[in-house]
Amino acid sequence: MDLPENCYHDIWILTHPDLRHTARVKAFMQFMYEETRGERGDRM
């Protein structure tokens, strides 16, 4: 995912309490973390 250099927006992701521990939701949360903080953590 290519993000602009000056991308400093908050991202709020809400999950239903019954679904937040499912494999699909966990995989999505991990993906979002890696794409937003994992690779660019030093700039955010």
PDB file of C-alpha atoms in Angstrom:
ATOM      1  CA  MET A   1       0.000   0.000   0.000  1.00  0.00           C
ATOM      2  CA  ASP A   2       1.495   3.329  -1.019  1.00  0.00           C
ATOM      3  CA  LEU A   3       0.715   6.083   1.460  1.00  0.00           C
ATOM      4  CA  PRO A   4       1.518   9.754   1.010  1.00  0.00           C
ATOM      5  CA  GLU A   5       4.601  10.924   2.888  1.00  0.00           C
ATOM      6  CA  ASN A   6       2.555  13.247   5.111  1.00  0.00           C
ATOM      7  CA  CYS A   7      -0.184  10.832   6.082  1.00  0.00           C
ATOM      8  CA  TYR A   8      -0.973  11.615   9.721  1.00  0.00           C
ATOM      9  CA  HIS A   9      -4.652  10.778  10.036  1.00  0.00           C
ATOM     10  CA  ASP A  10      -6.208   8.693  12.768  1.00  0.00           C
ATOM     11  CA  ILE A  11      -7.922   5.502  11.712  1.00  0.00           C
ATOM     12  CA  TRP A  12     -10.730   4.213  13.900  1.00  0.00           C
ATOM     13  CA  ILE A  13     -11.785   0.624  13.304  1.00  0.00           C
ATOM     14  CA  LEU A  14     -14.723  -0.700  15.287  1.00  0.00           C
ATOM     15  CA  THR A  15     -15.497  -4.370  15.677  1.00  0.00           C
ATOM     16  CA  HIS A  16     -18.384  -6.181  17.260  1.00  0.00           C
ATOM     17  CA  PRO A  17     -17.296  -7.722  20.591  1.00  0.00           C
ATOM     18  CA  ASP A  18     -18.385 -11.182  19.443  1.00  0.00           C
ATOM     19  CA  LEU A  19     -16.267 -10.986  16.274  1.00  0.00           C
ATOM     20  CA  ARG A  20     -13.085  -9.193  17.307  1.00  0.00           C
ATOM     21  CA  HIS A  21     -11.249 -12.412  18.189  1.00  0.00           C
ATOM     22  CA  THR A  22     -12.069 -14.264  14.972  1.00  0.00           C
ATOM     23  CA  ALA A  23      -9.241 -15.190  12.610  1.00  0.00           C
ATOM     24  CA  ARG A  24     -10.510 -12.950   9.811  1.00  0.00           C
ATOM     25  CA  VAL A  25     -10.741  -9.839  12.006  1.00  0.00           C
ATOM     26  CA  LYS A  26      -7.370 -10.550  13.645  1.00  0.00           C
ATOM     27  CA  ALA A  27      -5.769 -10.936  10.215  1.00  0.00           C
ATOM     28  CA  PHE A  28      -7.262  -7.635   9.066  1.00  0.00           C
ATOM     29  CA  MET A  29      -6.094  -5.814  12.201  1.00  0.00           C
ATOM     30  CA  GLN A  30      -2.589  -7.241  11.793  1.00  0.00           C
ATOM     31  CA  PHE A  31      -2.545  -6.200   8.139  1.00  0.00           C
ATOM     32  CA  MET A  32      -3.626  -2.657   8.999  1.00  0.00           C
ATOM     33  CA  TYR A  33      -1.002  -2.421  11.737  1.00  0.00           C
ATOM     34  CA  GLU A  34       1.784  -3.597   9.456  1.00  0.00           C
ATOM     35  CA  GLU A  35       0.737  -1.315   6.606  1.00  0.00           C
ATOM     36  CA  THR A  36       0.328   1.804   8.735  1.00  0.00           C
ATOM     37  CA  ARG A  37       2.729   1.531  11.667  1.00  0.00           C
ATOM     38  CA  GLY A  38       4.908  -1.463  11.011  1.00  0.00           C
ATOM     39  CA  GLU A  39       6.638  -0.089   7.938  1.00  0.00           C
ATOM     40  CA  ARG A  40       6.332   3.624   8.660  1.00  0.00           C
ATOM     41  CA  GLY A  41       6.442   3.715  12.460  1.00  0.00           C
ATOM     42  CA  ASP A  42       9.457   5.996  12.492  1.00  0.00           C
ATOM     43  CA  ARG A  43       7.561   8.644  10.498  1.00  0.00           C
ATOM     44  CA  MET A  44       4.217   8.456  12.263  1.00  0.00           C
TER      45      MET A  44
END
